[in-house]
């Protein structure tokens, strides 16, 4: 955390050097406006680079910074209706109704069921790598964090589908959604998601469902589109603070399109 800035960055050491890069810890911190960017550049001038994710909907001024479109993020605006459901979705909702009970999950022990469900989904979808392999400690931190809310769909046998998200002002950013085989077979998610939508309507929260993983085809995109009523762009700002050091570190390196160029994609 910077001495005067209200928000911190993740520092990642650059191997073989005394230097480090900075990463904005999305979704707990994002760039809302140009003044935010200038504050981070000035406040973290010791870091060689900054990789900052923008708030959904904020479009960086053209030519001011090196910005690339990460992806379109799905959102549910409580002031707008959901698009009409297909007959297939309506059938899922009808069959799910009565099988499951929706509610918040409040004990740490039950919240940790998310780890079991998430690992099951990850194996089923063959998702692996730095953005998918979360240790037990990650879920324990979420389970104990008062700003994280957990939801579940359960029956007499226990939880079969869960979601958790970060409460940030009047926004709810979903972090993980997972279901067991039984939850998928018996459509527990069709109790879970309407429950979350109704809660966001009641509390007037903007629900942020993020985008779809690049490695997961169209399935998650269709799922998120079903529960959203608009999309907004999210950009990545690629800022070089220490041009002299950056040029030294990238000298002779083949272009990969990854930022910073001296690192390898995760």
mmCIF file of C-alpha atoms in Angstrom:
data_model
loop_
_atom_site.group_PDB
_atom_site.id
_atom_site.type_symbol
_atom_site.label_atom_id
_atom_site.label_comp_id
_atom_site.label_asym_id
_atom_site.label_seq_id
_atom_site.Cartn_x
_atom_site.Cartn_y
_atom_site.Cartn_z
ATOM 1 C CA UNK A 1 0.000 0.000 0.000
ATOM 2 C CA UNK A 2 1.275 3.475 -0.884
ATOM 3 C CA UNK A 3 1.725 5.946 1.981
ATOM 4 C CA UNK A 4 -0.864 8.396 0.620
ATOM 5 C CA UNK A 5 -2.831 6.597 -2.122
ATOM 6 C CA UNK A 6 -6.001 4.953 -0.809
ATOM 7 C CA UNK A 7 -5.444 1.786 -2.851
ATOM 8 C CA UNK A 8 -2.496 -0.536 -3.224
ATOM 9 C CA UNK A 9 -0.979 -2.614 -5.996
ATOM 10 C CA UNK A 10 0.387 -6.117 -6.083
ATOM 11 C CA UNK A 11 4.173 -5.993 -6.403
ATOM 12 C CA UNK A 12 5.769 -8.782 -8.412
ATOM 13 C CA UNK A 13 9.590 -8.982 -8.262
ATOM 14 C CA UNK A 14 11.456 -9.179 -11.556
ATOM 15 C CA UNK A 15 13.766 -12.233 -11.288
ATOM 16 C CA UNK A 16 17.473 -11.453 -11.274
ATOM 17 C CA UNK A 17 16.953 -7.745 -10.606
ATOM 18 C CA UNK A 18 16.183 -5.514 -7.615
ATOM 19 C CA UNK A 19 13.123 -4.190 -9.451
ATOM 20 C CA UNK A 20 9.409 -5.049 -9.489
ATOM 21 C CA UNK A 21 6.256 -4.628 -11.572
ATOM 22 C CA UNK A 22 2.851 -3.531 -10.287
ATOM 23 C CA UNK A 23 -0.520 -5.179 -10.889
ATOM 24 C CA UNK A 24 -3.926 -3.882 -9.958
ATOM 25 C CA UNK A 25 -5.712 -6.622 -7.974
ATOM 26 C CA UNK A 26 -8.909 -6.914 -10.032
ATOM 27 C CA UNK A 27 -11.734 -6.993 -9.028
ATOM 28 C CA UNK A 28 -10.877 -5.372 -5.694
ATOM 29 C CA UNK A 29 -9.250 -2.363 -7.365
ATOM 30 C CA UNK A 30 -9.781 -0.887 -10.804
ATOM 31 C CA UNK A 31 -9.224 2.345 -12.667
ATOM 32 C CA UNK A 32 -12.330 4.543 -12.694
ATOM 33 C CA UNK A 33 -11.057 7.671 -14.462
ATOM 34 C CA UNK A 34 -7.926 9.330 -15.898
ATOM 35 C CA UNK A 35 -7.115 10.881 -12.517
ATOM 36 C CA UNK A 36 -6.840 7.377 -11.060
ATOM 37 C CA UNK A 37 -4.246 6.456 -13.669
ATOM 38 C CA UNK A 38 -2.188 9.583 -13.049
ATOM 39 C CA UNK A 39 -2.291 8.953 -9.296
ATOM 40 C CA UNK A 40 -0.962 5.416 -9.692
ATOM 41 C CA UNK A 41 1.744 6.482 -12.141
ATOM 42 C CA UNK A 42 2.928 9.223 -9.786
ATOM 43 C CA UNK A 43 2.556 7.180 -6.619
ATOM 44 C CA UNK A 44 4.312 4.052 -7.877
ATOM 45 C CA UNK A 45 7.097 5.563 -9.957
ATOM 46 C CA UNK A 46 9.578 3.052 -8.521
ATOM 47 C CA UNK A 47 7.850 0.156 -10.299
ATOM 48 C CA UNK A 48 9.091 -0.634 -13.799
ATOM 49 C CA UNK A 49 5.604 -1.265 -15.205
ATOM 50 C CA UNK A 50 1.986 -1.017 -14.125
ATOM 51 C CA UNK A 51 -0.768 -3.296 -15.430
ATOM 52 C CA UNK A 52 -4.104 -1.738 -14.479
ATOM 53 C CA UNK A 53 -7.567 -3.092 -15.246
ATOM 54 C CA UNK A 54 -10.273 -0.515 -15.881
ATOM 55 C CA UNK A 55 -13.758 -0.439 -14.436
ATOM 56 C CA UNK A 56 -16.278 -1.971 -16.853
ATOM 57 C CA UNK A 57 -17.506 0.844 -19.060
ATOM 58 C CA UNK A 58 -14.543 3.202 -18.610
ATOM 59 C CA UNK A 59 -12.888 3.714 -22.001
ATOM 60 C CA UNK A 60 -9.356 5.178 -21.716
ATOM 61 C CA UNK A 61 -8.796 8.326 -23.809
ATOM 62 C CA UNK A 62 -7.316 7.380 -27.181
ATOM 63 C CA UNK A 63 -3.566 7.850 -27.425
ATOM 64 C CA UNK A 64 -3.048 8.790 -23.797
ATOM 65 C CA UNK A 65 -1.940 5.347 -22.599
ATOM 66 C CA UNK A 66 -1.230 1.963 -24.141
ATOM 67 C CA UNK A 67 -4.604 0.279 -23.651
ATOM 68 C CA UNK A 68 -5.974 -2.970 -25.037
ATOM 69 C CA UNK A 69 -9.475 -4.389 -24.815
ATOM 70 C CA UNK A 70 -9.424 -7.361 -22.445
ATOM 71 C CA UNK A 71 -12.979 -8.530 -23.067
ATOM 72 C CA UNK A 72 -16.608 -7.576 -22.777
ATOM 73 C CA UNK A 73 -17.969 -8.122 -19.290
ATOM 74 C CA UNK A 74 -21.523 -9.199 -18.585
ATOM 75 C CA UNK A 75 -23.589 -7.143 -16.147
ATOM 76 C CA UNK A 76 -27.057 -7.192 -14.645
ATOM 77 C CA UNK A 77 -28.467 -3.685 -14.186
ATOM 78 C CA UNK A 78 -31.231 -3.773 -11.533
ATOM 79 C CA UNK A 79 -33.032 -0.913 -13.298
ATOM 80 C CA UNK A 80 -33.469 -2.965 -16.468
ATOM 81 C CA UNK A 81 -35.300 -6.262 -17.106
ATOM 82 C CA UNK A 82 -33.524 -9.420 -18.137
ATOM 83 C CA UNK A 83 -33.938 -10.443 -21.777
ATOM 84 C CA UNK A 84 -36.756 -12.964 -22.320
ATOM 85 C CA UNK A 85 -35.737 -16.511 -21.453
ATOM 86 C CA UNK A 86 -35.840 -19.245 -24.066
ATOM 87 C CA UNK A 87 -38.306 -22.117 -23.661
ATOM 88 C CA UNK A 88 -35.406 -24.359 -22.674
ATOM 89 C CA UNK A 89 -34.362 -21.978 -19.899
ATOM 90 C CA UNK A 90 -37.952 -21.649 -18.707
ATOM 91 C CA UNK A 91 -38.152 -25.438 -18.493
ATOM 92 C CA UNK A 92 -34.925 -25.527 -16.446
ATOM 93 C CA UNK A 93 -36.346 -22.906 -14.080
ATOM 94 C CA UNK A 94 -39.627 -24.766 -13.705
ATOM 95 C CA UNK A 95 -37.930 -28.083 -12.913
ATOM 96 C CA UNK A 96 -35.471 -26.455 -10.498
ATOM 97 C CA UNK A 97 -38.219 -24.712 -8.546
ATOM 98 C CA UNK A 98 -39.117 -26.765 -5.500
ATOM 99 C CA UNK A 99 -36.021 -28.970 -5.671
ATOM 100 C CA UNK A 100 -33.676 -26.435 -4.131
ATOM 101 C CA UNK A 101 -33.609 -23.659 -1.559
ATOM 102 C CA UNK A 102 -31.647 -20.452 -2.182
ATOM 103 C CA UNK A 103 -29.893 -18.522 0.557
ATOM 104 C CA UNK A 104 -26.671 -16.968 1.762
ATOM 105 C CA UNK A 105 -23.938 -19.224 3.140
ATOM 106 C CA UNK A 106 -22.642 -17.717 6.353
ATOM 107 C CA UNK A 107 -20.357 -20.139 8.210
ATOM 108 C CA UNK A 108 -16.700 -20.525 7.256
ATOM 109 C CA UNK A 109 -17.046 -24.317 7.221
ATOM 110 C CA UNK A 110 -19.883 -24.250 4.686
ATOM 111 C CA UNK A 111 -18.265 -21.492 2.655
ATOM 112 C CA UNK A 112 -15.242 -23.748 2.192
ATOM 113 C CA UNK A 113 -17.500 -26.120 0.238
ATOM 114 C CA UNK A 114 -16.838 -23.700 -2.630
ATOM 115 C CA UNK A 115 -13.297 -25.086 -2.875
ATOM 116 C CA UNK A 116 -14.618 -28.628 -3.381
ATOM 117 C CA UNK A 117 -17.185 -27.551 -5.969
ATOM 118 C CA UNK A 118 -14.704 -25.294 -7.781
ATOM 119 C CA UNK A 119 -12.065 -28.034 -8.060
ATOM 120 C CA UNK A 120 -14.731 -30.351 -9.439
ATOM 121 C CA UNK A 121 -15.673 -27.807 -12.124
ATOM 122 C CA UNK A 122 -12.027 -27.145 -12.965
ATOM 123 C CA UNK A 123 -11.347 -30.843 -13.516
ATOM 124 C CA UNK A 124 -14.567 -31.328 -15.471
ATOM 125 C CA UNK A 125 -13.759 -28.447 -17.820
ATOM 126 C CA UNK A 126 -10.026 -29.245 -17.894
ATOM 127 C CA UNK A 127 -9.113 -25.737 -16.769
ATOM 128 C CA UNK A 128 -5.568 -25.321 -15.483
ATOM 129 C CA UNK A 129 -2.882 -22.681 -15.139
ATOM 130 C CA UNK A 130 -2.251 -19.530 -13.122
ATOM 131 C CA UNK A 131 -5.762 -18.127 -13.542
ATOM 132 C CA UNK A 132 -7.536 -21.341 -12.536
ATOM 133 C CA UNK A 133 -5.410 -23.175 -9.946
ATOM 134 C CA UNK A 134 -6.408 -21.595 -6.646
ATOM 135 C CA UNK A 135 -4.999 -23.065 -3.411
ATOM 136 C CA UNK A 136 -7.037 -23.785 -0.296
ATOM 137 C CA UNK A 137 -5.700 -20.558 1.231
ATOM 138 C CA UNK A 138 -7.410 -18.508 -1.498
ATOM 139 C CA UNK A 139 -10.833 -19.878 -0.611
ATOM 140 C CA UNK A 140 -10.170 -19.622 3.112
ATOM 141 C CA UNK A 141 -9.329 -15.931 2.747
ATOM 142 C CA UNK A 142 -12.566 -15.407 0.835
ATOM 143 C CA UNK A 143 -14.546 -17.405 3.397
ATOM 144 C CA UNK A 144 -13.254 -15.250 6.264
ATOM 145 C CA UNK A 145 -13.521 -11.883 4.490
ATOM 146 C CA UNK A 146 -16.569 -9.874 5.652
ATOM 147 C CA UNK A 147 -16.768 -8.113 2.259
ATOM 148 C CA UNK A 148 -17.273 -11.404 0.437
ATOM 149 C CA UNK A 149 -20.789 -12.812 0.280
ATOM 150 C CA UNK A 150 -21.535 -16.468 -0.476
ATOM 151 C CA UNK A 151 -24.734 -17.857 -1.977
ATOM 152 C CA UNK A 152 -25.930 -21.428 -2.256
ATOM 153 C CA UNK A 153 -28.647 -23.702 -3.590
ATOM 154 C CA UNK A 154 -29.205 -26.644 -1.285
ATOM 155 C CA UNK A 155 -31.497 -29.541 -0.496
ATOM 156 C CA UNK A 156 -31.568 -32.087 2.317
ATOM 157 C CA UNK A 157 -28.252 -33.531 1.115
ATOM 158 C CA UNK A 158 -26.435 -30.190 1.299
ATOM 159 C CA UNK A 159 -25.062 -27.551 -1.052
ATOM 160 C CA UNK A 160 -25.031 -28.441 -4.744
ATOM 161 C CA UNK A 161 -24.343 -25.030 -6.334
ATOM 162 C CA UNK A 162 -22.552 -21.993 -4.935
ATOM 163 C CA UNK A 163 -21.378 -18.523 -5.915
ATOM 164 C CA UNK A 164 -19.319 -15.928 -4.096
ATOM 165 C CA UNK A 165 -18.695 -12.274 -4.821
ATOM 166 C CA UNK A 166 -17.088 -9.089 -3.573
ATOM 167 C CA UNK A 167 -19.301 -6.244 -2.381
ATOM 168 C CA UNK A 168 -17.753 -3.022 -3.704
ATOM 169 C CA UNK A 169 -19.970 -0.028 -3.016
ATOM 170 C CA UNK A 170 -23.192 -0.595 -4.955
ATOM 171 C CA UNK A 171 -21.641 -3.360 -7.044
ATOM 172 C CA UNK A 172 -21.468 -7.106 -6.545
ATOM 173 C CA UNK A 173 -18.581 -8.663 -8.483
ATOM 174 C CA UNK A 174 -19.027 -12.427 -8.743
ATOM 175 C CA UNK A 175 -15.743 -14.260 -8.284
ATOM 176 C CA UNK A 176 -16.612 -17.953 -8.507
ATOM 177 C CA UNK A 177 -19.654 -20.008 -9.550
ATOM 178 C CA UNK A 178 -19.584 -23.790 -9.214
ATOM 179 C CA UNK A 179 -21.882 -26.802 -9.025
ATOM 180 C CA UNK A 180 -21.580 -30.509 -8.330
ATOM 181 C CA UNK A 181 -22.618 -33.174 -10.835
ATOM 182 C CA UNK A 182 -25.870 -33.581 -8.910
ATOM 183 C CA UNK A 183 -26.372 -29.823 -8.960
ATOM 184 C CA UNK A 184 -25.927 -29.753 -12.725
ATOM 185 C CA UNK A 185 -28.135 -32.771 -13.308
ATOM 186 C CA UNK A 186 -30.940 -31.439 -11.114
ATOM 187 C CA UNK A 187 -30.536 -27.810 -12.239
ATOM 188 C CA UNK A 188 -29.507 -26.233 -8.923
ATOM 189 C CA UNK A 189 -27.938 -23.296 -10.764
ATOM 190 C CA UNK A 190 -31.449 -22.349 -11.947
ATOM 191 C CA UNK A 191 -32.320 -21.702 -8.322
ATOM 192 C CA UNK A 192 -28.963 -20.098 -7.481
ATOM 193 C CA UNK A 193 -28.857 -17.470 -10.221
ATOM 194 C CA UNK A 194 -32.468 -16.202 -9.952
ATOM 195 C CA UNK A 195 -31.869 -15.852 -6.215
ATOM 196 C CA UNK A 196 -28.815 -13.675 -6.825
ATOM 197 C CA UNK A 197 -30.677 -11.617 -9.443
ATOM 198 C CA UNK A 198 -33.587 -11.026 -7.050
ATOM 199 C CA UNK A 199 -31.205 -9.986 -4.267
ATOM 200 C CA UNK A 200 -29.493 -7.481 -6.581
ATOM 201 C CA UNK A 201 -32.861 -6.060 -7.605
ATOM 202 C CA UNK A 202 -33.943 -5.743 -3.971
ATOM 203 C CA UNK A 203 -30.685 -4.097 -2.849
ATOM 204 C CA UNK A 204 -30.220 -2.168 -6.111
ATOM 205 C CA UNK A 205 -26.794 -3.682 -6.785
ATOM 206 C CA UNK A 206 -25.073 -3.759 -10.166
ATOM 207 C CA UNK A 207 -24.177 -7.423 -10.653
ATOM 208 C CA UNK A 208 -20.876 -7.954 -12.450
ATOM 209 C CA UNK A 209 -20.462 -11.411 -13.966
ATOM 210 C CA UNK A 210 -17.062 -10.773 -15.624
ATOM 211 C CA UNK A 211 -16.303 -12.159 -19.075
ATOM 212 C CA UNK A 212 -15.884 -15.669 -20.416
ATOM 213 C CA UNK A 213 -12.595 -17.597 -20.174
ATOM 214 C CA UNK A 214 -10.720 -17.683 -23.460
ATOM 215 C CA UNK A 215 -10.172 -21.428 -23.094
ATOM 216 C CA UNK A 216 -13.740 -22.484 -22.392
ATOM 217 C CA UNK A 217 -15.555 -22.143 -25.698
ATOM 218 C CA UNK A 218 -18.966 -20.485 -25.693
ATOM 219 C CA UNK A 219 -20.633 -22.324 -22.800
ATOM 220 C CA UNK A 220 -19.799 -19.850 -20.037
ATOM 221 C CA UNK A 221 -20.508 -16.928 -22.368
ATOM 222 C CA UNK A 222 -24.022 -18.249 -23.007
ATOM 223 C CA UNK A 223 -24.528 -18.848 -19.291
ATOM 224 C CA UNK A 224 -23.498 -15.312 -18.333
ATOM 225 C CA UNK A 225 -25.477 -13.732 -21.171
ATOM 226 C CA UNK A 226 -28.593 -15.470 -19.846
ATOM 227 C CA UNK A 227 -28.298 -13.621 -16.519
ATOM 228 C CA UNK A 228 -27.165 -10.237 -17.831
ATOM 229 C CA UNK A 229 -28.896 -7.360 -19.566
ATOM 230 C CA UNK A 230 -25.909 -5.481 -20.903
ATOM 231 C CA UNK A 231 -22.191 -5.758 -21.567
ATOM 232 C CA UNK A 232 -19.432 -3.221 -21.060
ATOM 233 C CA UNK A 233 -15.789 -3.219 -22.163
ATOM 234 C CA UNK A 234 -12.910 -3.784 -19.762
ATOM 235 C CA UNK A 235 -9.460 -2.571 -20.787
ATOM 236 C CA UNK A 236 -5.927 -3.290 -19.628
ATOM 237 C CA UNK A 237 -3.605 -0.309 -19.314
ATOM 238 C CA UNK A 238 0.026 -1.245 -20.020
ATOM 239 C CA UNK A 239 2.136 1.504 -18.498
ATOM 240 C CA UNK A 240 5.935 1.675 -18.544
ATOM 241 C CA UNK A 241 7.163 3.805 -15.651
ATOM 242 C CA UNK A 242 10.901 3.144 -15.953
ATOM 243 C CA UNK A 243 11.601 3.185 -19.675
ATOM 244 C CA UNK A 244 15.378 2.860 -19.248
ATOM 245 C CA UNK A 245 15.092 -0.309 -17.168
ATOM 246 C CA UNK A 246 12.320 -1.709 -19.356
ATOM 247 C CA UNK A 247 14.441 -1.277 -22.493
ATOM 248 C CA UNK A 248 17.377 -3.026 -20.816
ATOM 249 C CA UNK A 249 15.229 -5.960 -19.750
ATOM 250 C CA UNK A 250 13.637 -6.393 -23.180
ATOM 251 C CA UNK A 251 16.792 -5.899 -25.270
ATOM 252 C CA UNK A 252 17.165 -8.801 -27.686
ATOM 253 C CA UNK A 253 13.854 -10.388 -26.687
ATOM 254 C CA UNK A 254 11.523 -11.662 -29.369
ATOM 255 C CA UNK A 255 8.153 -9.924 -29.483
ATOM 256 C CA UNK A 256 5.440 -12.051 -27.853
ATOM 257 C CA UNK A 257 2.616 -9.560 -27.408
ATOM 258 C CA UNK A 258 2.713 -10.233 -23.670
ATOM 259 C CA UNK A 259 3.156 -7.411 -21.162
ATOM 260 C CA UNK A 260 5.685 -6.882 -19.722
ATOM 261 C CA UNK A 261 7.639 -8.334 -22.644
ATOM 262 C CA UNK A 262 10.323 -9.832 -20.368
ATOM 263 C CA UNK A 263 7.790 -12.086 -18.637
ATOM 264 C CA UNK A 264 6.169 -15.276 -19.847
ATOM 265 C CA UNK A 265 2.393 -15.747 -20.094
ATOM 266 C CA UNK A 266 0.945 -17.650 -17.137
#
